Every structure is written in structure tokens, then in C-alpha cells.
Short mmCIF file of C-alpha atoms and ligand atoms in Angstrom, two decimals:
data_model
loop_
_atom_site.label_atom_id
_atom_site.label_comp_id
_atom_site.label_asym_id
_atom_site.label_seq_id
_atom_site.Cartn_x
_atom_site.Cartn_y
_atom_site.Cartn_z
CA UNK N 1 -14.19 36.41 5.20
CA UNK N 2 -15.31 32.84 4.66
CA UNK N 3 -17.45 31.27 7.38
CA UNK N 4 -16.27 27.86 8.60
CA UNK N 5 -17.50 25.37 11.19
CA UNK N 6 -15.38 22.77 12.88
CA UNK N 7 -14.30 21.09 16.08
CA UNK N 8 -11.64 22.66 18.22
CA UNK N 9 -10.12 22.92 21.70
CA UNK N 10 -10.29 26.09 23.75
CA UNK N 11 -7.78 24.90 26.38
CA UNK N 12 -5.47 21.97 27.10
CA UNK N 13 -8.00 20.39 29.43
CA UNK N 14 -11.31 20.97 27.62
CA UNK N 15 -12.62 18.32 25.22
CA UNK N 16 -12.94 19.34 21.58
CA UNK N 17 -16.30 20.95 20.81
CA UNK N 18 -18.07 22.64 17.94
CA UNK N 19 -16.63 26.00 16.98
CA UNK N 20 -17.48 28.62 14.34
CA UNK N 21 -14.63 30.65 12.87
CA UNK N 22 -13.52 32.46 9.70
CA UNK N 23 -11.00 31.82 6.95
CA UNK N 24 -9.54 34.38 4.57
CA UNK N 25 -11.37 34.86 1.28
CA UNK N 26 -9.43 33.13 -1.50
CA UNK N 27 -6.61 35.26 -2.95
CA UNK N 28 -5.63 35.01 -6.67
CA UNK N 29 -3.36 32.00 -5.98
CA UNK N 30 -5.63 30.28 -3.45
CA UNK N 31 -7.79 27.18 -3.66
CA UNK N 32 -10.99 26.88 -1.62
CA UNK N 33 -11.88 23.34 -0.62
CA UNK N 34 -14.93 21.69 0.94
CA UNK N 35 -13.51 19.05 3.28
CA UNK N 36 -14.84 15.49 2.88
CA UNK N 37 -12.50 13.55 5.18
CA UNK N 38 -9.80 14.33 7.72
CA UNK N 39 -7.47 11.79 9.32
CA UNK N 40 -6.69 11.93 13.04
CA UNK N 41 -2.94 12.15 13.72
CA UNK N 42 -1.33 11.76 17.13
CA UNK N 43 0.13 15.23 16.54
CA UNK N 44 -3.46 16.58 16.67
CA UNK N 45 -3.75 15.22 20.19
CA UNK N 46 -0.29 16.49 21.25
CA UNK N 47 -1.33 19.96 20.01
CA UNK N 48 -4.92 20.02 21.33
CA UNK N 49 -3.53 19.21 24.80
CA UNK N 50 -0.54 21.58 24.45
CA UNK N 51 1.90 18.71 25.04
CA UNK N 52 4.57 20.46 22.94
CA UNK N 53 3.99 23.73 24.83
CA UNK N 54 3.28 25.89 21.75
CA UNK N 55 -0.48 25.75 21.29
CA UNK N 56 -2.44 28.95 20.71
CA UNK N 57 -6.14 28.52 21.58
CA UNK N 58 -8.63 28.02 20.17
CA UNK N 59 -7.02 25.33 18.01
CA UNK N 60 -8.79 23.39 15.26
CA UNK N 61 -6.57 20.34 14.53
CA UNK N 62 -6.43 18.18 11.40
CA UNK N 63 -3.74 17.92 8.70
CA UNK N 64 -4.76 14.86 6.72
CA UNK N 65 -7.34 16.55 4.53
CA UNK N 66 -9.16 15.33 1.44
CA UNK N 67 -11.84 17.43 -0.19
CA UNK N 68 -13.32 18.94 -3.34
CA UNK N 69 -12.29 22.25 -4.84
CA UNK N 70 -15.19 24.71 -4.72
CA UNK N 71 -13.41 27.85 -5.93
CA UNK N 72 -10.01 28.91 -7.32
CA UNK N 73 -8.32 32.31 -7.58
CA UNK N 74 -7.71 33.69 -11.08
CA UNK N 75 -3.97 32.85 -11.03
CA UNK N 76 -4.56 29.17 -10.24
CA UNK N 77 -3.94 26.89 -13.23
CA UNK N 78 -3.39 23.43 -11.71
CA UNK N 79 -6.83 23.05 -10.11
CA UNK N 80 -10.46 23.66 -11.00
CA UNK N 81 -13.80 23.40 -9.28
CA UNK N 82 -14.75 19.78 -8.58
CA UNK N 83 -11.18 18.38 -8.36
CA UNK N 84 -10.45 15.89 -5.57
CA UNK N 85 -7.48 17.29 -3.67
CA UNK N 86 -5.44 16.84 -0.52
CA UNK N 87 -3.78 19.12 2.04
CA UNK N 88 -1.16 17.89 4.49
CA UNK N 89 0.75 19.44 7.38
CA UNK N 90 1.82 22.68 5.64
CA UNK N 91 -0.16 25.44 3.94
CA UNK N 92 2.65 27.88 3.12
CA UNK N 93 6.39 28.61 3.39
CA UNK N 94 8.69 31.50 2.39
CA UNK N 95 9.54 30.07 -1.07
CA UNK N 96 12.78 32.10 -0.94
CA UNK N 97 15.25 30.18 1.23
CA UNK N 98 17.51 27.35 0.09
CA UNK N 99 15.33 24.69 1.72
CA UNK N 100 12.23 25.89 -0.15
CA UNK N 101 14.35 26.10 -3.30
CA UNK N 102 15.17 22.41 -2.92
CA UNK N 103 11.53 21.46 -2.38
CA UNK N 104 12.12 20.91 1.33
CA UNK N 105 9.44 23.31 2.57
CA UNK N 106 9.20 21.39 5.85
CA UNK N 107 12.68 22.67 6.68
CA UNK N 108 11.96 26.25 5.51
CA UNK N 109 14.56 28.49 7.14
CA UNK N 110 11.89 31.07 7.90
CA UNK N 111 9.51 28.46 9.28
CA UNK N 112 6.75 26.79 7.28
CA UNK N 113 3.12 27.66 8.05
CA UNK N 114 1.46 24.70 9.73
CA UNK N 115 -2.03 23.72 8.58
CA UNK N 116 -3.16 24.43 12.14
CA UNK N 117 -1.63 26.37 15.01
CA UNK N 118 0.48 28.29 12.46
CA UNK N 119 0.67 32.03 11.82
CA UNK N 120 -1.86 32.65 9.07
CA UNK N 121 -0.01 35.59 7.53
CA UNK N 122 -3.04 37.15 5.84
CA UNK N 123 -5.62 37.49 8.62
CA UNK N 124 -3.02 38.14 11.34
CA UNK N 125 -4.50 35.24 13.30
CA UNK N 126 -3.69 31.54 13.43
CA UNK N 127 -4.35 28.81 10.88
CA UNK N 128 -7.18 26.37 11.56
CA UNK N 129 -6.97 22.77 10.38
CA UNK N 130 -9.08 20.10 8.79
CA UNK N 131 -11.61 19.15 11.47
CA UNK N 132 -13.79 21.63 9.62
CA UNK N 133 -16.23 22.23 6.80
CA UNK N 134 -13.79 23.97 4.44
CA UNK N 135 -10.28 25.39 4.05
CA UNK N 136 -8.46 27.97 1.89
CA UNK N 137 -4.91 27.02 0.84
CA UNK N 138 -2.21 28.49 -1.43
CA UNK N 139 -2.24 26.42 -4.66
CA UNK N 140 1.41 25.27 -4.29
CA UNK N 141 0.46 23.41 -1.11
CA UNK N 142 -2.51 21.56 -2.60
CA UNK N 143 -1.99 17.96 -3.76
CA UNK N 144 -3.75 15.85 -6.38
CA UNK N 145 -5.35 12.62 -5.15
CA UNK N 146 -4.99 9.74 -7.64
CA UNK N 147 -8.42 8.80 -9.00
CA UNK N 148 -8.11 5.09 -8.20
CA UNK N 149 -7.65 5.65 -4.45
CA UNK N 150 -10.52 5.63 -1.96
CA UNK N 151 -10.71 9.29 -0.81
CA UNK N 152 -11.23 8.47 2.88
CA UNK N 153 -8.38 5.93 2.92
CA UNK N 154 -6.16 8.42 1.09
CA UNK N 155 -6.56 11.15 3.73
CA UNK N 156 -3.94 9.69 6.14
CA UNK N 157 -1.39 9.60 3.32
CA UNK N 158 -1.16 13.41 3.69
CA UNK N 159 0.70 13.07 7.01
CA UNK N 160 1.23 9.43 8.03
CA UNK N 161 2.04 8.50 4.44
CA UNK N 162 4.57 11.23 3.67
CA UNK N 163 6.18 11.13 7.14
CA UNK N 164 7.11 7.49 6.57
CA UNK N 165 7.74 7.67 2.80
CA UNK N 166 10.24 10.55 3.06
CA UNK N 167 12.75 8.83 5.41
CA UNK N 168 12.37 5.49 3.61
CA UNK N 169 13.43 7.32 0.43
CA UNK N 170 16.08 9.51 2.10
CA UNK N 171 17.82 6.42 3.55
CA UNK N 172 17.39 4.62 0.20
CA UNK N 173 15.36 1.65 1.33
CA UNK N 174 15.43 -0.86 -1.51
CA UNK N 175 14.78 -4.52 -2.34
CA UNK N 176 16.67 -6.98 -0.19
CA UNK N 177 17.24 -4.62 2.72
CA UNK N 178 16.07 -5.49 6.23
CA UNK N 179 13.93 -2.65 7.57
CA UNK N 180 12.34 -2.33 11.02
CA UNK N 181 9.23 -0.31 11.81
CA UNK N 182 8.72 0.49 15.50
CA UNK N 183 5.11 0.98 16.65
CA UNK N 184 1.97 -0.09 14.79
CA UNK N 185 -0.22 2.99 14.81
CA UNK N 186 -1.10 5.44 12.05
CA UNK N 187 2.49 6.12 10.97
CA UNK N 188 3.69 2.58 11.62
CA UNK N 189 1.09 0.86 9.48
CA UNK N 190 1.90 3.18 6.57
CA UNK N 191 5.60 2.50 7.16
CA UNK N 192 4.97 -1.25 6.79
CA UNK N 193 2.94 -0.84 3.61
CA UNK N 194 5.42 1.54 1.96
CA UNK N 195 8.60 -0.33 2.94
CA UNK N 196 6.99 -3.55 1.72
CA UNK N 197 6.07 -1.90 -1.59
CA UNK N 198 9.69 -0.70 -1.93
CA UNK N 199 10.76 -4.35 -1.76
CA UNK N 200 12.33 -4.43 1.71
CA UNK N 201 12.15 -7.30 4.19
CA UNK N 202 9.99 -5.63 6.84
CA UNK N 203 9.97 -6.40 10.56
CA UNK N 204 7.45 -4.76 12.89
CA UNK N 205 8.35 -4.02 16.51
CA UNK N 206 5.26 -3.68 18.67
CA UNK N 207 4.31 -3.52 22.34
CA UNK N 208 0.90 -5.04 21.46
CA UNK N 209 1.12 -8.82 20.85
CA UNK N 210 -2.50 -8.71 19.58
CA UNK N 211 -1.38 -6.77 16.48
CA UNK N 212 0.82 -9.62 15.18
CA UNK N 213 -1.59 -10.96 12.56
CA UNK N 214 -2.62 -7.50 11.36
CA UNK N 215 1.03 -6.56 10.84
CA UNK N 216 1.55 -9.60 8.60
CA UNK N 217 -1.58 -8.75 6.63
CA UNK N 218 -0.29 -5.18 6.17
CA UNK N 219 2.97 -6.49 4.69
CA UNK N 220 5.36 -7.29 7.56
CA UNK N 221 7.53 -10.38 7.00
CA UNK N 222 8.16 -10.79 10.71
CA UNK N 223 6.82 -9.34 13.98
CA UNK N 224 8.76 -8.85 17.21
CA UNK N 225 7.20 -8.01 20.56
CA UNK N 226 9.73 -5.43 21.69
CA UNK N 227 9.27 -6.12 25.41
CA UNK N 228 10.50 -9.68 24.84
CA UNK N 229 14.30 -9.54 25.22
CA UNK N 230 15.01 -12.91 23.63
CA UNK N 231 12.89 -12.11 20.57
CA UNK N 232 14.83 -8.83 20.26
CA UNK N 233 18.22 -10.54 20.68
CA UNK N 234 17.56 -12.84 17.74
CA UNK N 235 17.73 -9.76 15.45
CA UNK N 236 20.93 -8.13 16.81
CA UNK N 237 23.25 -6.44 14.28
CA UNK N 238 21.00 -7.25 11.35
CA UNK N 239 19.02 -4.15 10.25
CA UNK N 240 19.93 -1.72 7.49
CA UNK N 241 17.34 0.81 8.65
CA UNK N 242 14.82 1.26 11.45
CA UNK N 243 11.99 3.81 11.41
CA UNK N 244 10.77 4.60 14.93
CA UNK N 245 7.21 5.99 15.06
CA UNK N 246 6.52 5.62 18.78
CA UNK N 247 4.61 8.52 20.36
CA UNK N 248 5.91 7.93 23.92
CA UNK N 249 9.38 8.12 25.54
CA UNK N 250 11.24 4.80 25.63
CA UNK N 251 14.79 3.46 25.67
CA UNK N 252 16.36 3.61 22.20
CA UNK N 253 19.30 1.29 23.01
CA UNK N 254 17.49 -2.02 22.44
CA UNK N 255 16.67 -0.83 18.90
CA UNK N 256 20.10 0.67 18.13
CA UNK N 257 21.61 -2.71 19.05
CA UNK N 258 19.62 -4.26 16.19
CA UNK N 259 21.32 -2.12 13.51
CA UNK N 260 24.19 -3.61 11.55
CA UNK N 261 27.37 -1.64 10.87
CA UNK N 262 26.54 1.79 9.41
CA UNK N 263 22.82 1.19 9.91
CA UNK N 264 20.54 4.10 10.79
CA UNK N 265 17.56 4.47 13.09
CA UNK N 266 15.42 7.48 12.21
CA UNK N 267 12.99 8.93 14.74
CA UNK N 268 9.70 10.35 13.52
CA UNK N 269 7.68 9.87 16.72
CA UNK N 270 7.59 13.14 18.68
CA UNK N 271 6.81 12.39 22.34
CA UNK N 272 6.02 15.27 24.67
CA UNK N 273 8.83 14.27 27.07
CA UNK N 274 12.24 13.19 25.74
CA UNK N 275 13.51 9.65 25.31
CA UNK N 276 16.25 8.70 27.81
CA UNK N 277 19.61 9.50 26.19
CA UNK N 278 20.98 6.50 24.27
CA UNK N 279 24.27 4.90 25.31
CA UNK N 280 27.26 6.12 23.32
CA UNK N 281 28.41 2.51 22.98
CA UNK N 282 25.21 1.60 21.15
CA UNK N 283 26.40 3.97 18.42
CA UNK N 284 30.20 3.83 18.32
CA UNK N 285 30.70 0.08 18.24
CA UNK N 286 29.24 -0.32 14.77
CA UNK N 287 29.33 3.27 13.51
CA UNK N 288 25.56 3.34 13.84
CA UNK N 289 23.55 6.49 13.26
CA UNK N 290 20.56 8.00 14.99
CA UNK N 291 18.59 10.51 12.92
CA UNK N 292 15.28 12.36 12.71
CA UNK N 293 12.90 13.33 9.94
CA UNK N 294 10.01 15.77 9.62
CA UNK N 295 7.07 15.05 7.26
CA UNK N 296 8.21 15.62 3.64
CA UNK N 297 8.29 18.33 0.97
CA UNK N 298 5.36 19.16 -1.30
CA UNK N 299 6.85 17.63 -4.46
CA UNK N 300 7.78 14.53 -2.50
CA UNK N 301 4.24 14.36 -1.09
CA UNK N 302 2.87 14.30 -4.64
CA UNK N 303 5.45 11.63 -5.52
CA UNK N 304 4.25 9.57 -2.52
CA UNK N 305 0.58 9.97 -3.55
CA UNK N 306 1.42 8.86 -7.09
CA UNK N 307 3.43 5.91 -5.72
CA UNK N 308 0.40 4.93 -3.61
CA UNK N 309 -1.81 5.28 -6.70
CA UNK N 310 0.47 2.93 -8.65
CA UNK N 311 0.67 0.39 -5.83
CA UNK N 312 -2.95 0.78 -4.72
CA UNK N 313 -1.95 1.77 -1.21
CA UNK N 314 -4.31 3.54 1.17
CA UNK N 315 -4.56 3.61 4.94
CA UNK N 316 -6.59 1.03 6.89
CA UNK N 317 -9.14 3.28 8.51
CA UNK N 318 -11.90 3.36 11.07
CA UNK N 319 -14.37 6.03 10.02
CA UNK N 320 -15.77 8.16 12.84
CA UNK N 321 -18.18 11.04 13.24
CA UNK N 322 -16.69 14.35 14.35
CA UNK N 323 -18.83 14.06 17.51
CA UNK N 324 -16.72 10.99 18.48
CA UNK N 325 -13.35 12.76 18.26
CA UNK N 326 -12.72 12.91 22.03
CA UNK N 327 -13.34 9.20 22.42
CA UNK N 328 -11.03 8.57 19.45
CA UNK N 329 -8.25 10.51 21.25
CA UNK N 330 -8.68 8.32 24.35
CA UNK N 331 -8.45 5.18 22.24
CA UNK N 332 -5.35 6.54 20.48
CA UNK N 333 -3.68 6.92 23.88
CA UNK N 334 -4.36 3.23 24.56
CA UNK N 335 -2.75 2.23 21.21
CA UNK N 336 -6.24 1.08 20.19
CA UNK N 337 -6.39 2.40 16.61
CA UNK N 338 -6.77 0.17 13.56
CA UNK N 339 -4.95 1.90 12.09
CA UNK N 340 -6.09 5.45 11.52
CA UNK N 341 -9.27 7.23 12.55
CA UNK N 342 -10.73 9.26 9.71
CA UNK N 343 -13.50 11.79 10.32
CA UNK N 344 -16.41 11.76 7.88
CA UNK N 345 -16.94 15.50 7.67
CA UNK N 346 -20.57 15.08 6.56
CA UNK N 347 -21.21 14.34 10.27
CA UNK N 348 -20.60 18.05 11.03
CA UNK N 349 -24.17 18.67 9.87
CA UNK N 350 -25.58 16.13 12.34
CA UNK N 351 -26.67 17.20 15.84
CA UNK N 352 -23.91 16.86 18.46
P1 NAP D 1 -0.42 6.46 16.97
O1 NAP D 1 -1.35 6.08 15.88
O2 NAP D 1 -0.92 6.72 18.32
O3 NAP D 1 0.71 5.28 16.99
C1 NAP D 1 1.78 5.29 17.90
C2 NAP D 1 2.15 3.82 18.22
O4 NAP D 1 3.28 3.84 19.10
C3 NAP D 1 1.11 3.06 19.00
O5 NAP D 1 0.08 2.50 18.20
C4 NAP D 1 1.93 1.98 19.67
O6 NAP D 1 2.19 0.91 18.77
C5 NAP D 1 3.23 2.69 19.94
N1 NAP D 1 3.27 3.15 21.33
C6 NAP D 1 2.45 4.00 21.96
N2 NAP D 1 2.82 4.17 23.24
C7 NAP D 1 3.91 3.42 23.42
C8 NAP D 1 4.76 3.19 24.51
N3 NAP D 1 4.54 3.76 25.71
N4 NAP D 1 5.83 2.39 24.34
C9 NAP D 1 6.04 1.81 23.14
N5 NAP D 1 5.24 1.97 22.07
C10 NAP D 1 4.20 2.78 22.21
O7 NAP D 1 0.41 7.76 16.57
P2 NAP D 1 0.82 8.31 15.11
O8 NAP D 1 -0.24 9.22 14.63
O9 NAP D 1 1.31 7.19 14.30
O10 NAP D 1 2.04 9.27 15.51
C11 NAP D 1 3.20 8.75 16.13
C12 NAP D 1 4.12 9.86 16.58
O11 NAP D 1 4.67 10.50 15.42
C13 NAP D 1 3.43 10.99 17.37
O12 NAP D 1 4.31 11.41 18.39
C14 NAP D 1 3.25 12.08 16.34
O13 NAP D 1 3.16 13.37 16.91
C15 NAP D 1 4.51 11.92 15.55
N6 NAP D 1 4.48 12.48 14.19
C16 NAP D 1 5.65 12.97 13.71
C17 NAP D 1 5.71 13.47 12.42
C18 NAP D 1 7.01 13.95 11.87
O14 NAP D 1 7.01 14.68 10.88
N7 NAP D 1 8.14 13.54 12.41
C19 NAP D 1 4.57 13.49 11.64
C20 NAP D 1 3.39 12.96 12.16
C21 NAP D 1 3.35 12.45 13.43
P3 NAP D 1 2.25 -0.62 19.30
O15 NAP D 1 0.91 -0.90 19.89
O16 NAP D 1 2.52 -1.36 18.04
O17 NAP D 1 3.38 -0.70 20.26
ZN1 ZN D 2 0.33 14.27 11.49
#
């Protein structure tokens, strides 16, 4: 077994602390990676605190991983020692079902293996994520990081990037369309950058008036403070597509009312308690649609990384030490993230 050190939670109420654990030794089709950087996703916090009710402890979160390959199994052809690579939210799937066959591993009919809190399959235990010194991953689930991108800024692309890119592509966001992004956090700021790069007219909806200027800098054409009813009303019936990234329950009706006929609002935010049910009339009057989307497939993740390489897109990050992870979680809960925390994994070697 491969020795690993990281930060994990041993219960829903304990802060994250240093933890030693083991990974499987690399199999013939595995890639072993020394982790350089790991982004901090709100899903890490939901899981560490068992807010979705499915956490198995101890849990080592982290699914926005960038690192260097240190070893490959003898069947691996796409990677070699020294390559800069990424790992996102999945580390395996059945590869047999129709979803996997279509490159939609996130919708694997037998359940994909999450990068953390998933069933490991080889050791009989659980998977442990990227708040750690190293990781072993099946080659198919390892991504190539474009050479021109800053490796730390690229880490959040592995979840926040693909989770926003996939629905923007699925709902065919294109030049001239009016696209709303709800919530300016990790996902939201990537949503702005990507929708802007796809040529859309982008409007940010935020509860934080202080983020107005940042949103414009990130690529928003307009910013609406969603608590302000008259600002909201000015945009009624005008959006082709809205991507809602909010991590807390809220009324969806004020946003559905902004869609034009046949417009869609897609939810990617995954709050622990449900949103209040939307009004049927918000949907039927203009044949509007309410949808959801989960991360993105592996091929699409590589497509997103390459798109970001071409457009020079990375996340706006605040680098932290692993020792500061609990404080980072508290700031995330206050919507005080600009706009993604990324852990410098070299800090693991520093005293706590
Ligand atoms: P984040 O960085 O904390 O950003 C969430 C943003 O939502 C906040 O910055 C804030 O933006 C807004 N917000 C927070 N509380 C709010 C409230 N009470 N009312 C209205 N707006 C509020 O989180 P994230 O990492 O982007 O993740 C967002 C959500 O997506 C989480 O639930 C996460 O688990 C989920 N997620 C889903 C997928 C998927 O595949 N579907 C993948 C990754 C993450 P403003 O200050 O601008 O209002
Ligand atoms: Zn995530």
C-alpha cells in the first residue's frame, strides 16, 4: 500500500485535522500523482459536515486536483513520469453502461466512483480526495493540463470549471444570447468567464453588492442585486438561459420569471435542504424549463481544459495553507471567497 498524508474530518462536528492513510499501489492502468494544488469546493464542506447525509468517516475531501505524475502502470500510454495532470470529481465508473459509452461517466448507471467518499473498489474501503500528498487514479480519469495555464489557477477547473462548462454547452450557449449566472462564488465566477468566452451577453445575479466591480472584471456585462425587486423586474422575460450555482435554499420563482419563452434555468448548486417548490405558473406561462446538471464527462472535461488553454482562462484564486482549511470553510459560508480557495499542498510539510 502507498502511504499518504492529508487533512480530513473524523465526524460532522470536528474540524479537519491531519490524517495518515493508505492508497492502493498502482495497478497496470493506474497513474500515481504527487499533488501540488487542490481547490476547495463547497461540496467538500457539504460532505465534511455530512450535510447530504451520506458521508463515511474519516473523509479526506478535495476534487480539484493538479499534480505531477510520479509513476505509471505498465499499461498506461497517455501519461509518463513528470507530466502535469488533473483529477476532478470522479476516479472510476463501470465503463459498460450506456452512459459511460456516451462519455457521460457522471451519470454512470452503476454509479461513478467519487474522488472522495466513494467506494474504492480495490481496497474495499473508501476513496480519499485531494487534500493530500498523493493520489492513485485509473488512467482514463486523469486529465492533461494545458502547458500555458498556471497550475494553481487551473485546479478549480476540474470541478467548478466543468460543472459550469457542461450545462453551458448542453444548452448551446452561443454569441448573442442573454445568459444569467446566479451566485458569484467558485462555480459562479467560472460560469461568468466561460459564458463570456462563448460570446454570450452575461448578467450576474448576486446577493453581495460588493462583488459588482469584480463581476464586471471577470466578464459580466451587467450585474443585478437579486434582493432588489425593481432591478430584477427590469430583466423579466429576457433570458435564454440561467445557470444557478447558489449553495443555499432560495425561491426560484424570481429567476424563472426572467426567462423568455422556452428559456431554461439549470440548477447546479446542491443545497443541503431543498429550495421551496417553484410556482407552476412561473413555468407554464412561457413554456419555461427548470433543469439540473451534474459535473461533466471525462472527454468533456478535457475539452473544457483545452478551451481554457485556448482562451487563457483560469480561476481567480486565493492560495491557502492546508492548516487554514477550517477558516476557509467558515469564510465560504459567509460568501467571502474571491473566488476559489486553492490549497498549496507544499504546506503539508509545515508544522500545523
Ligand atoms: P461557493 O463558492 O460557496 O459559492 C456559492 C455562492 O452562492 C456564494 O458565493 C453566494 O454568491 C451565493 N450564496 C450563498 N448563500 C446564498 C444565499 N443564502 N442566498 C443566495 N445566494 C447565496 O460555492 P461553490 O463551490 O461555487 O458551489 C456552489 C454549489 O454548487 C454548492 O452547493 C456545491 O455543492 C454545488 N456543486 C454542484 C456541482 C454539480 O455537479 N452540480 C458541482 C460542484 C459544486 P453571492 O455572494 O454572489 O450571492
Ligand atoms: Zn466540486
